[in-house]
CSV table of C-alpha atoms in Angstrom, one decimal:
chain,number,residue,atom,x,y,z
M,29,LYS,CA,51.4,-58.7,-6.9
M,30,GLY,CA,47.8,-59.6,-6.8
M,31,GLN,CA,47.0,-58.1,-3.3
M,32,GLY,CA,48.5,-55.0,-5.1
M,33,VAL,CA,46.0,-55.0,-8.0
M,34,GLU,CA,43.2,-55.4,-5.7
M,35,ASP,CA,44.3,-52.7,-3.4
M,36,ARG,CA,44.5,-50.3,-6.7
M,37,LYS,CA,41.2,-51.5,-7.6
M,38,GLN,CA,39.5,-50.5,-4.2
M,39,LYS,CA,41.4,-47.2,-4.2
M,40,THR,CA,39.6,-46.5,-7.6
M,41,ALA,CA,36.5,-47.4,-6.6
M,42,ASP,CA,36.7,-45.4,-3.3
M,43,SER,CA,37.8,-42.3,-5.6
M,44,GLY,CA,34.8,-42.8,-7.6
M,45,GLN,CA,32.3,-43.0,-4.8
M,46,ARG,CA,33.9,-39.7,-3.5
M,47,THR,CA,33.2,-38.0,-6.8
M,48,GLU,CA,29.9,-39.4,-6.8
M,49,ASN,CA,29.2,-38.2,-3.3
M,50,THR,CA,30.8,-34.8,-4.1
M,51,ARG,CA,28.6,-34.6,-7.2
M,52,HIS,CA,25.5,-35.0,-5.6
M,53,SER,CA,26.7,-33.4,-2.1
M,54,PRO,CA,23.4,-32.0,0.0
M,55,LEU,CA,26.0,-28.9,0.8
M,56,ALA,CA,26.4,-28.0,-3.3
M,57,THR,CA,22.3,-28.2,-3.3
M,58,ARG,CA,21.7,-26.2,-0.3
M,59,SER,CA,24.4,-23.6,-1.6
M,60,PHE,CA,22.6,-23.2,-5.0
M,61,PHE,CA,19.0,-22.6,-3.4
M,62,LEU,CA,20.5,-20.2,-0.7
M,63,ALA,CA,22.1,-18.3,-3.8
M,64,LEU,CA,18.9,-18.6,-5.7
M,65,VAL,CA,16.9,-17.3,-2.5
M,66,ILE,CA,19.4,-13.9,-2.4
M,67,LEU,CA,19.4,-13.4,-6.1
M,68,ALA,CA,15.4,-13.9,-6.3
M,69,LEU,CA,14.9,-11.7,-3.2
M,70,LEU,CA,16.9,-9.1,-4.7
M,71,LEU,CA,15.5,-9.1,-8.3
M,72,SER,CA,12.0,-8.9,-6.4
M,73,TYR,CA,12.7,-5.5,-5.1
M,74,GLY,CA,12.7,-4.0,-8.6
M,75,ARG,CA,14.4,-0.2,-8.9
M,76,HIS,CA,14.2,-0.1,-4.9
M,77,ALA,CA,17.2,-2.5,-5.2
M,78,PHE,CA,20.4,-2.7,-7.1
M,79,LEU,CA,20.1,-5.9,-9.1
M,80,TYR,CA,16.9,-5.4,-10.9
M,81,PRO,CA,18.3,-2.3,-12.9
M,82,LEU,CA,21.3,-4.3,-13.6
M,83,PHE,CA,19.3,-7.1,-15.3
M,84,TYR,CA,17.2,-5.0,-17.0
M,85,ALA,CA,19.9,-3.3,-18.9
M,86,LEU,CA,22.0,-6.2,-19.6
M,87,ALA,CA,20.4,-9.6,-19.4
M,88,PRO,CA,19.0,-10.8,-22.5
M,89,GLY,CA,14.8,-10.7,-22.5
M,90,TRP,CA,14.7,-9.2,-18.9
M,91,LYS,CA,13.3,-5.6,-20.5
M,92,LEU,CA,10.6,-7.7,-22.4
M,93,PHE,CA,8.4,-8.0,-19.0
M,94,ARG,CA,7.3,-6.4,-16.0
M,95,GLY,CA,6.4,-7.5,-12.7
M,96,GLN,CA,9.9,-8.0,-10.9
M,97,GLU,CA,7.9,-9.1,-8.0
M,98,ARG,CA,7.1,-12.4,-9.5
M,99,ALA,CA,11.0,-13.4,-8.7
M,100,ALA,CA,9.2,-13.8,-5.1
M,101,PHE,CA,8.1,-17.3,-6.3
M,102,LEU,CA,11.6,-18.2,-6.7
M,103,VAL,CA,12.3,-16.9,-3.0
M,104,VAL,CA,9.5,-19.1,-1.5
M,105,LEU,CA,10.5,-22.0,-4.1
M,106,GLY,CA,14.4,-21.8,-2.4
M,107,LEU,CA,13.2,-21.3,1.4
M,108,SER,CA,10.8,-24.1,0.8
M,109,VAL,CA,13.6,-26.5,-0.2
M,110,LEU,CA,16.0,-25.3,2.7
M,111,ALA,CA,13.2,-25.5,5.2
M,112,GLY,CA,13.0,-29.2,3.7
M,113,TYR,CA,16.8,-30.0,4.4
M,114,GLY,CA,16.4,-28.2,7.8
M,115,ALA,CA,13.6,-30.6,8.7
M,116,ALA,CA,15.9,-33.6,7.9
M,117,LEU,CA,18.6,-32.6,9.6
M,118,LEU,CA,17.0,-31.9,13.0
M,119,PRO,CA,16.7,-35.5,14.4
M,120,THR,CA,20.6,-35.7,13.7
M,121,LEU,CA,21.0,-32.7,16.0
M,122,SER,CA,22.0,-33.0,19.7
M,123,TRP,CA,19.5,-32.1,22.5
M,124,ARG,CA,21.6,-28.9,23.3
M,125,ALA,CA,22.0,-27.9,19.5
M,126,ARG,CA,18.1,-28.0,19.2
M,127,GLY,CA,17.8,-26.1,22.1
M,128,ARG,CA,19.5,-23.3,20.9
M,129,ILE,CA,18.1,-23.3,17.4
M,130,ALA,CA,14.5,-23.3,19.3
M,131,ILE,CA,15.6,-20.5,21.4
M,132,LEU,CA,17.1,-18.3,18.4
M,133,TYR,CA,13.5,-19.3,16.3
M,134,ALA,CA,11.5,-18.0,19.3
M,135,VAL,CA,13.0,-14.7,19.5
M,136,LEU,CA,13.1,-14.2,15.6
M,137,VAL,CA,9.1,-14.8,15.5
M,138,ALA,CA,8.6,-12.3,18.6
M,139,ALA,CA,10.9,-10.0,17.4
M,140,ALA,CA,9.3,-10.0,14.0
M,141,VAL,CA,5.5,-9.7,15.1
M,142,TYR,CA,6.6,-7.0,17.7
M,143,ALA,CA,8.4,-4.9,14.6
M,144,PHE,CA,5.5,-5.5,12.2
M,145,GLY,CA,2.8,-4.2,14.8
M,146,LEU,CA,5.2,-1.4,16.1
M,147,LEU,CA,6.3,-0.2,12.6
M,148,TRP,CA,3.3,-1.1,10.5
M,149,GLN,CA,0.3,-2.1,11.8
M,150,PHE,CA,-0.2,0.4,14.7
M,151,VAL,CA,0.8,3.5,12.4
M,152,GLY,CA,-2.2,2.4,10.1
M,153,HIS,CA,-0.3,1.3,7.1
M,154,SER,CA,-1.8,-2.6,7.4
M,155,ALA,CA,-5.1,-3.4,5.7
M,156,ILE,CA,-6.5,-5.3,8.7
M,157,GLY,CA,-8.0,-4.0,12.2
M,158,GLN,CA,-6.1,-3.9,15.4
M,159,GLY,CA,-8.7,-6.9,16.6
M,160,THR,CA,-7.5,-9.0,13.7
M,161,TYR,CA,-3.7,-8.3,13.8
M,162,LEU,CA,-3.8,-9.4,17.8
M,163,VAL,CA,-5.5,-12.6,17.0
M,164,ILE,CA,-3.1,-13.3,14.0
M,165,ALA,CA,0.1,-12.3,16.6
M,166,LEU,CA,-1.2,-14.5,19.3
M,167,VAL,CA,-1.9,-17.8,16.8
M,168,THR,CA,1.5,-17.2,15.3
M,169,LEU,CA,3.3,-16.8,18.7
M,170,PHE,CA,1.2,-20.1,20.1
M,171,LEU,CA,2.6,-22.0,16.7
M,172,ALA,CA,5.9,-20.9,17.3
M,173,MET,CA,6.0,-21.6,21.1
M,174,ALA,CA,4.6,-24.9,20.5
M,175,LEU,CA,7.2,-25.9,17.8
M,176,VAL,CA,9.9,-24.5,20.6
M,177,VAL,CA,8.5,-26.8,23.3
M,178,ALA,CA,8.6,-29.9,20.7
M,179,LEU,CA,12.2,-29.1,19.7
M,180,ARG,CA,13.3,-28.7,23.3
M,181,TRP,CA,12.3,-32.3,24.2
M,182,GLN,CA,15.2,-34.7,25.0
M,183,GLY,CA,15.5,-37.6,22.5
M,184,TRP,CA,13.6,-38.3,19.2
M,185,SER,CA,10.9,-40.1,18.2
M,186,GLN,CA,8.4,-40.4,15.4
M,187,ARG,CA,5.6,-38.7,17.4
M,188,ARG,CA,7.6,-35.8,17.7
M,189,LEU,CA,8.0,-35.5,13.9
M,190,GLY,CA,4.3,-36.0,13.6
M,191,ILE,CA,3.9,-33.1,15.8
M,192,ILE,CA,6.1,-30.8,14.0
M,193,ILE,CA,4.2,-31.7,10.7
M,194,GLY,CA,0.9,-31.2,12.2
M,195,LEU,CA,2.1,-27.6,13.2
M,196,ALA,CA,3.3,-27.0,10.0
M,197,VAL,CA,0.0,-28.1,8.3
M,198,LEU,CA,-1.9,-26.2,10.8
M,199,ASN,CA,0.1,-23.1,10.2
M,200,LEU,CA,-0.6,-23.3,6.3
M,201,PHE,CA,-4.1,-23.8,7.3
M,202,TRP,CA,-4.4,-20.6,9.3
M,203,ALA,CA,-3.0,-18.8,6.7
M,204,ASN,CA,-5.0,-19.9,3.6
M,205,PHE,CA,-8.2,-21.0,5.0
M,206,THR,CA,-10.2,-18.3,4.1
M,207,THR,CA,-9.3,-18.5,0.3
M,208,ASN,CA,-10.8,-21.9,0.3
M,209,LEU,CA,-14.0,-20.2,1.9
M,210,ASP,CA,-14.0,-17.5,-0.1
M,211,PRO,CA,-17.7,-17.4,-1.7
M,212,PHE,CA,-16.0,-16.0,-4.9
M,213,GLY,CA,-15.4,-18.9,-6.4
M,214,PRO,CA,-14.3,-20.7,-9.8
M,215,ALA,CA,-18.0,-20.8,-11.2
M,216,ARG,CA,-18.7,-17.0,-10.1
M,217,LYS,CA,-15.5,-16.0,-11.6
M,218,THR,CA,-17.0,-16.9,-15.2
M,219,ILE,CA,-20.2,-14.7,-14.9
M,220,LEU,CA,-19.3,-11.4,-16.8
M,221,ALA,CA,-20.0,-8.0,-15.1
M,222,PRO,CA,-23.0,-6.1,-16.7
M,223,GLU,CA,-20.5,-3.5,-18.1
M,224,MET,CA,-18.6,-6.2,-20.0
M,225,GLU,CA,-21.8,-7.9,-21.5
M,226,ALA,CA,-23.0,-4.4,-22.6
M,227,VAL,CA,-19.9,-3.5,-24.4
M,228,GLN,CA,-19.5,-6.7,-26.0
M,229,GLN,CA,-23.1,-7.1,-27.1
M,230,ALA,CA,-22.4,-3.5,-28.7
M,231,VAL,CA,-19.4,-4.2,-30.3
M,232,THR,CA,-20.6,-7.6,-31.9
M,233,SER,CA,-23.6,-5.7,-33.3
M,234,THR,CA,-21.1,-3.9,-35.3
M,235,ALA,CA,-18.4,-6.1,-35.8
M,236,THR,CA,-17.6,-5.3,-39.5
M,237,ALA,CA,-18.8,-1.7,-39.3
M,238,ASN,CA,-15.3,0.0,-39.4
M,239,LEU,CA,-13.9,-1.0,-42.8
M,240,GLY,CA,-14.5,-4.8,-42.0
M,241,LEU,CA,-13.1,-4.4,-38.5
M,242,PRO,CA,-14.9,-3.9,-35.2
M,243,GLY,CA,-14.3,-0.6,-33.5
M,244,ARG,CA,-12.0,-0.4,-30.6
M,245,VAL,CA,-13.3,0.7,-27.1
M,246,TYR,CA,-11.8,3.1,-24.6
M,247,ASN,CA,-12.1,2.1,-21.2
M,248,GLU,CA,-11.6,5.0,-18.5
M,249,PHE,CA,-10.7,2.9,-15.5
M,250,ARG,CA,-14.3,1.2,-15.2
M,251,ILE,CA,-13.7,-2.2,-15.6
M,252,TYR,CA,-10.1,-4.2,-15.5
M,253,GLU,CA,-7.8,-3.9,-17.6
M,254,ASP,CA,-7.4,-7.5,-19.4
M,255,TYR,CA,-11.1,-7.9,-19.8
M,256,GLY,CA,-10.7,-7.6,-23.8
M,257,VAL,CA,-8.3,-10.8,-24.0
M,258,ARG,CA,-10.9,-12.3,-22.2
M,259,GLN,CA,-14.1,-11.2,-24.5
M,260,GLN,CA,-11.6,-10.7,-27.9
M,261,LEU,CA,-12.4,-7.2,-27.8
M,262,GLU,CA,-9.6,-4.6,-28.5
M,263,ASP,CA,-9.4,-1.7,-26.2
M,264,VAL,CA,-6.7,0.7,-26.7
M,265,TRP,CA,-5.5,0.6,-22.9
M,266,GLY,CA,-4.3,-2.6,-23.7
M,267,SER,CA,-4.1,-5.5,-21.0
M,268,SER,CA,-1.3,-4.1,-19.3
M,269,PRO,CA,0.1,-0.5,-17.8
M,270,LEU,CA,3.4,-1.5,-19.7
M,271,ARG,CA,3.3,0.1,-23.0
M,272,LEU,CA,5.4,1.6,-25.9
M,273,ALA,CA,6.9,4.7,-25.0
M,274,ARG,CA,5.5,6.5,-27.8
M,275,TYR,CA,2.0,4.8,-27.8
M,276,ALA,CA,1.8,6.0,-24.1
M,277,LYS,CA,2.4,9.3,-25.1
M,278,LEU,CA,-1.4,9.4,-26.6
M,279,PHE,CA,-2.5,9.0,-23.2
M,280,ASP,CA,-0.1,11.3,-21.5
M,281,ASN,CA,-2.1,14.8,-21.3
M,282,PHE,CA,-3.1,14.3,-24.6
M,283,PRO,CA,-6.8,15.6,-26.1
M,284,LEU,CA,-9.2,12.3,-25.6
M,285,ASP,CA,-10.9,12.9,-28.9
M,286,ARG,CA,-7.6,13.2,-30.8
M,287,MET,CA,-6.5,9.9,-29.1
M,288,TRP,CA,-9.8,8.5,-30.1
M,289,GLN,CA,-9.2,9.6,-33.8
M,290,LEU,CA,-6.0,7.9,-34.2
M,291,THR,CA,-6.7,5.0,-32.2
M,292,GLY,CA,-10.2,4.0,-34.1
M,293,VAL,CA,-12.3,4.1,-31.0
M,294,ASN,CA,-15.9,3.9,-31.4
M,295,TYR,CA,-17.1,3.0,-28.1
M,296,VAL,CA,-16.4,5.0,-24.6
M,297,LEU,CA,-16.8,3.4,-21.4
M,298,THR,CA,-16.5,6.0,-18.9
M,299,TRP,CA,-17.6,8.2,-15.7
M,300,ARG,CA,-18.7,10.9,-17.9
M,301,ARG,CA,-22.4,11.3,-18.9
M,302,GLU,CA,-22.0,13.5,-21.3
M,303,LEU,CA,-18.6,13.8,-23.5
M,304,PHE,CA,-17.4,16.7,-25.5
M,305,GLY,CA,-18.5,15.4,-28.8
M,306,PRO,CA,-21.6,13.6,-30.8
M,307,SER,CA,-22.2,10.6,-28.7
M,308,THR,CA,-25.1,8.2,-28.1
M,309,LEU,CA,-25.7,6.7,-24.6
M,310,LEU,CA,-26.1,3.0,-24.8
M,311,ALA,CA,-26.3,1.7,-21.1
M,312,GLN,CA,-25.6,3.0,-17.5
M,313,PHE,CA,-24.4,1.2,-14.8
M,314,PRO,CA,-24.5,2.5,-11.1
M,315,GLN,CA,-22.0,2.1,-8.8
M,316,THR,CA,-21.1,2.4,-5.1
M,317,LYS,CA,-19.7,6.0,-5.6
M,318,ASP,CA,-20.8,6.7,-9.1
M,319,THR,CA,-22.1,5.7,-12.3
M,320,THR,CA,-20.3,4.0,-15.3
M,321,TYR,CA,-21.5,5.1,-18.7
M,322,LEU,CA,-21.3,3.2,-22.0
M,323,HIS,CA,-21.3,5.5,-24.9
M,324,HIS,CA,-21.2,5.1,-29.1
M,325,LEU,CA,-19.5,7.5,-31.2
M,326,PRO,CA,-21.7,8.0,-34.1
M,327,GLU,CA,-18.9,9.2,-36.3
M,328,ALA,CA,-16.8,6.3,-36.4
M,329,ASN,CA,-13.0,6.5,-36.0
M,330,PRO,CA,-11.9,4.6,-39.1
M,331,ARG,CA,-9.1,1.7,-38.7
M,332,ALA,CA,-7.3,3.1,-41.8
M,333,TRP,CA,-7.4,6.1,-44.1
M,334,PHE,CA,-5.8,7.6,-47.1
M,335,ILE,CA,-3.9,10.7,-46.8
M,336,GLN,CA,-3.1,13.9,-49.5
M,337,ARG,CA,-0.5,15.3,-47.5
M,338,ILE,CA,2.8,13.9,-46.2
M,339,GLN,CA,4.9,16.1,-43.8
M,340,PRO,CA,8.2,15.5,-42.2
M,341,ALA,CA,8.3,15.8,-38.3
M,342,THR,CA,10.2,14.9,-35.6
M,343,ASP,CA,8.6,13.0,-32.6
M,344,ASP,CA,8.2,16.1,-30.1
M,345,PHE,CA,7.0,18.3,-33.0
M,346,ALA,CA,4.4,15.4,-34.3
M,347,LEU,CA,3.3,15.2,-30.8
M,348,LYS,CA,2.3,18.5,-30.5
M,349,LEU,CA,0.7,18.5,-33.9
M,350,LEU,CA,-1.3,15.5,-33.3
M,351,ALA,CA,-2.8,17.3,-30.4
M,352,ASP,CA,-3.4,20.5,-32.0
M,353,HIS,CA,-7.3,20.5,-33.1
M,354,ASN,CA,-6.2,23.0,-36.1
M,355,PHE,CA,-4.2,20.0,-37.4
M,356,PRO,CA,-6.2,17.9,-39.6
M,357,LEU,CA,-5.6,14.4,-38.9
M,358,ALA,CA,-7.5,13.0,-41.7
M,359,LYS,CA,-5.5,15.0,-44.3
M,360,THR,CA,-1.8,15.1,-43.3
M,361,VAL,CA,0.4,12.3,-42.0
M,362,LEU,CA,3.4,13.0,-40.2
M,363,ILE,CA,6.1,10.9,-40.5
M,364,ALA,CA,10.1,10.9,-39.0
M,365,GLU,CA,12.1,9.5,-41.8
M,366,GLY,CA,11.8,8.9,-45.7
M,367,ILE,CA,11.4,12.1,-47.3
M,368,ASP,CA,13.6,15.2,-46.6
M,369,ASP,CA,13.1,17.5,-43.8
M,370,ASP,CA,12.2,20.4,-45.9
M,371,VAL,CA,9.9,18.7,-48.4
M,372,ILE,CA,6.3,18.4,-47.9
M,373,LEU,CA,4.5,16.3,-50.4
M,374,ASP,CA,1.2,16.8,-51.7
M,375,LEU,CA,-0.8,14.0,-53.2
M,376,PRO,CA,-3.7,14.5,-55.8
M,377,ALA,CA,-7.1,13.7,-54.4
M,378,SER,CA,-9.1,10.7,-55.5
M,379,HIS,CA,-11.7,8.4,-54.7
M,380,ASN,CA,-10.3,5.7,-52.4
M,381,THR,CA,-11.9,2.6,-50.9
M,382,ILE,CA,-10.3,0.4,-48.1
M,383,LYS,CA,-11.2,-3.0,-46.7
M,384,LEU,CA,-9.5,-4.7,-43.8
M,385,THR,CA,-9.8,-8.3,-42.8
M,386,ARG,CA,-8.1,-10.0,-39.5
M,387,LEU,CA,-6.6,-13.2,-40.8
M,388,ALA,CA,-4.4,-13.4,-37.3
M,389,ALA,CA,-3.4,-12.0,-34.1
M,390,ASN,CA,-0.4,-10.7,-36.3
M,391,GLN,CA,-1.9,-10.8,-39.5
M,392,LEU,CA,-4.0,-8.1,-41.1
M,393,HIS,CA,-5.3,-8.5,-44.9
M,394,VAL,CA,-5.7,-5.3,-46.8
M,395,ASP,CA,-8.0,-4.5,-49.8
M,396,VAL,CA,-7.5,-1.3,-51.6
M,397,ALA,CA,-9.2,0.4,-54.4
M,398,SER,CA,-7.3,4.0,-55.1
M,399,GLY,CA,-7.8,6.2,-58.2
M,400,GLN,CA,-4.4,8.1,-57.6
M,401,GLY,CA,-2.6,5.8,-55.0
M,402,GLY,CA,-1.5,7.6,-51.7
M,403,PHE,CA,-0.7,7.1,-48.3
M,404,LEU,CA,-2.4,4.5,-46.2
M,405,THR,CA,-2.6,5.2,-42.7
M,406,LEU,CA,-3.4,2.3,-40.5
M,407,SER,CA,-4.6,2.7,-36.7
M,408,GLU,CA,-2.2,-0.2,-35.6
M,409,ASN,CA,1.0,0.3,-33.0
M,410,TRP,CA,4.0,0.6,-35.2
M,411,MET,CA,6.7,-1.7,-34.0
M,412,PRO,CA,10.0,-2.9,-35.7
M,413,GLY,CA,9.0,-6.2,-37.6
M,414,TRP,CA,6.1,-4.8,-39.5
M,415,GLN,CA,6.1,-6.6,-42.9
M,416,VAL,CA,4.1,-6.4,-46.1
M,417,ARG,CA,3.8,-9.7,-47.8
M,418,ASN,CA,1.4,-11.3,-50.5
M,419,VAL,CA,1.2,-8.2,-52.6
M,420,ALA,CA,-1.2,-8.3,-55.2
M,421,CYS,CA,-2.2,-5.9,-58.0
M,422,GLY,CA,-5.5,-5.4,-60.4
M,423,LYS,CA,-5.4,-5.8,-64.1
M,424,GLN,CA,-5.5,-2.2,-64.7
M,425,ASN,CA,-2.3,-1.9,-62.4
M,426,ALA,CA,0.2,-4.4,-63.3
M,427,GLU,CA,3.0,-2.4,-62.3
M,428,CYS,CA,2.8,-2.4,-58.3
M,429,SER,CA,6.5,-1.0,-58.0
M,430,HIS,CA,5.7,2.5,-59.9
M,431,LEU,CA,4.2,5.3,-57.7
M,432,PRO,CA,4.6,8.3,-59.8
M,433,ALA,CA,3.3,11.0,-57.2
M,434,PHE,CA,6.0,10.6,-54.7
M,435,SER,CA,9.3,9.0,-54.0
M,436,LEU,CA,8.3,6.6,-51.1
M,437,GLN,CA,9.1,3.0,-51.6
M,438,PRO,CA,5.7,1.3,-52.6
M,439,PHE,CA,4.4,-1.5,-50.1
M,440,THR,CA,7.0,-0.7,-47.7
M,441,VAL,CA,6.1,0.0,-43.9
M,442,TYR,CA,6.9,3.3,-42.4
M,443,ARG,CA,6.1,5.0,-38.8
M,444,ALA,CA,3.0,7.3,-39.2
M,445,ASP,CA,1.9,9.8,-37.0
M,446,LEU,CA,4.4,9.0,-34.2
M,447,THR,CA,3.3,5.9,-33.4
M,448,LEU,CA,0.9,4.3,-36.2
M,449,LEU,CA,1.8,2.2,-39.8
M,450,GLY,CA,1.8,3.8,-43.1
M,451,VAL,CA,2.0,2.1,-46.4
M,452,PRO,CA,2.4,3.8,-50.0
M,453,VAL,CA,0.0,2.4,-52.1
M,454,PRO,CA,-0.1,2.9,-55.9
M,455,ALA,CA,-3.5,3.6,-57.7
M,456,GLY,CA,-5.7,0.7,-59.3
M,457,GLN,CA,-7.1,-2.4,-57.2
M,458,THR,CA,-4.5,-3.6,-54.9
M,459,SER,CA,-4.4,-6.2,-52.2
M,460,PHE,CA,-1.6,-7.3,-49.3
M,461,ASP,CA,-1.1,-8.4,-46.1
M,462,LEU,CA,0.3,-6.7,-43.1
M,463,VAL,CA,2.3,-9.2,-40.9
M,464,TYR,CA,4.2,-8.6,-37.6
M,465,TRP,CA,7.1,-11.1,-37.4
M,466,PRO,CA,10.2,-9.5,-36.1
M,467,ASN,CA,13.6,-11.3,-36.1
M,468,SER,CA,13.3,-11.9,-32.3
M,469,VAL,CA,10.6,-14.4,-32.9
M,470,ARG,CA,12.6,-16.2,-35.7
M,471,TYR,CA,15.7,-16.4,-33.8
M,472,GLY,CA,13.5,-17.3,-30.9
M,473,LEU,CA,12.2,-20.4,-32.6
M,474,TRP,CA,15.5,-21.6,-33.8
M,475,ILE,CA,17.1,-21.2,-30.6
M,476,SER,CA,14.2,-23.2,-28.9
M,477,GLY,CA,14.4,-25.7,-31.7
M,478,LEU,CA,18.1,-26.6,-31.4
M,479,THR,CA,17.7,-26.8,-27.6
M,480,ALA,CA,15.2,-29.2,-27.5
M,481,ALA,CA,16.9,-31.2,-30.3
M,482,LEU,CA,20.5,-31.1,-27.8
M,483,LEU,CA,18.1,-32.2,-25.0
M,484,LEU,CA,16.9,-35.1,-26.9
M,485,ILE,CA,20.4,-36.0,-27.9
M,486,ALA,CA,21.5,-36.0,-24.6
M,487,CYS,CA,19.0,-38.1,-23.1
M,488,LEU,CA,19.3,-40.6,-25.7
M,489,TRP,CA,23.3,-40.6,-25.1
M,490,HIS,CA,22.6,-41.0,-21.4
M,491,ALA,CA,19.9,-44.1,-22.1
M,492,VAL,CA,22.6,-45.4,-24.3
M,493,ARG,CA,25.1,-45.2,-21.5
M,494,LEU,CA,22.8,-46.7,-19.0
M,495,HIS,CA,21.9,-49.4,-21.4
M,496,LYS,CA,25.6,-50.7,-21.9
M,497,GLY,CA,26.2,-50.2,-18.3
């Protein structure tokens, strides 16, 4: 009976050991990273493969970012882990198995070098010359053949392992040593281009000239796109070619002067020495093939303005009117919803003053003094999530909620002029904050907080189990 109890205990221990081994099986780990490589490789091809469009349409949050080629980092990670498993397996293989692997490896490397040269290099699709390609091809073949010889030696020793590691290090050094020798080091990358310095100096000198905010810059492909992020300047192109569809229409066969007026541009960095309107040439910078010119527009395009006339318009019709030089942008605003399709509202003219203050990247403080009230248009990109907060009225206008001139809701954000913000404002002294705070941000913060809490609870529970064990 005692022996039976011991046998059952042994069987239970063996079963637990097998479960533990299965849980941490190298096969499961290798399978995971192999699946990761295949999945990330298909995603990295973007629209040229079937998987990325599927993720873009269905996966939560996937359409918020561009640059699907970044999935290649996951491909490299998975391949590196699999290569590590393969290298650890080599000493356990027989001499014949290592020989077959060496021959297969040699054939694949030689075929890849030949295919690249035939289908890519010699037809002129590569950025390197023929001589450079031949040197790279010879070094690649040499390193591959050296690894083949190391694998085909009989037996195994620590010296053999050291030789293989040395070949891998040599390969990595050969592929990347020019990066470390590049004279364009980190210290040099902190130096601003003269065009950037000129733009920064010009905008800084008039930092509050446009209703309390600096004027925006239009960079016509003269310096890299995200320079504004580095220098804290507002460029109407933004820091990425990824733009909202309605806003992007202002840059697609749209009159530049009209786009500058809608987006509050005061400075133009361009290849044009003469603009098609009044401008002051601030600086010029000769380039290899042409010259870059920095212009200042003397008639500053305001960041906000009051409108006397409100007209309904669909997006397509609004785009045509906004591009028409006969359409008065400073007097008529086009809104897609909020009034009847056949109603055009005319507001009484009055004296208005506007002052804008940037409180945060997503928050703008607005001070307004208006004799009759009206529709305030702001040159900010409309997106769902803009809100009006902290409304305050002057002594002469205690009723902030009453707008006798028209039926739009006061202090409510409307989409105006296709892609801008519009806020109905009553008469008198008023102030409010425009805050961009969409539901997605709030939901994301809650999800992140709950996830962090669950992870903390799981870690504490695991620590208690270990302590009791």
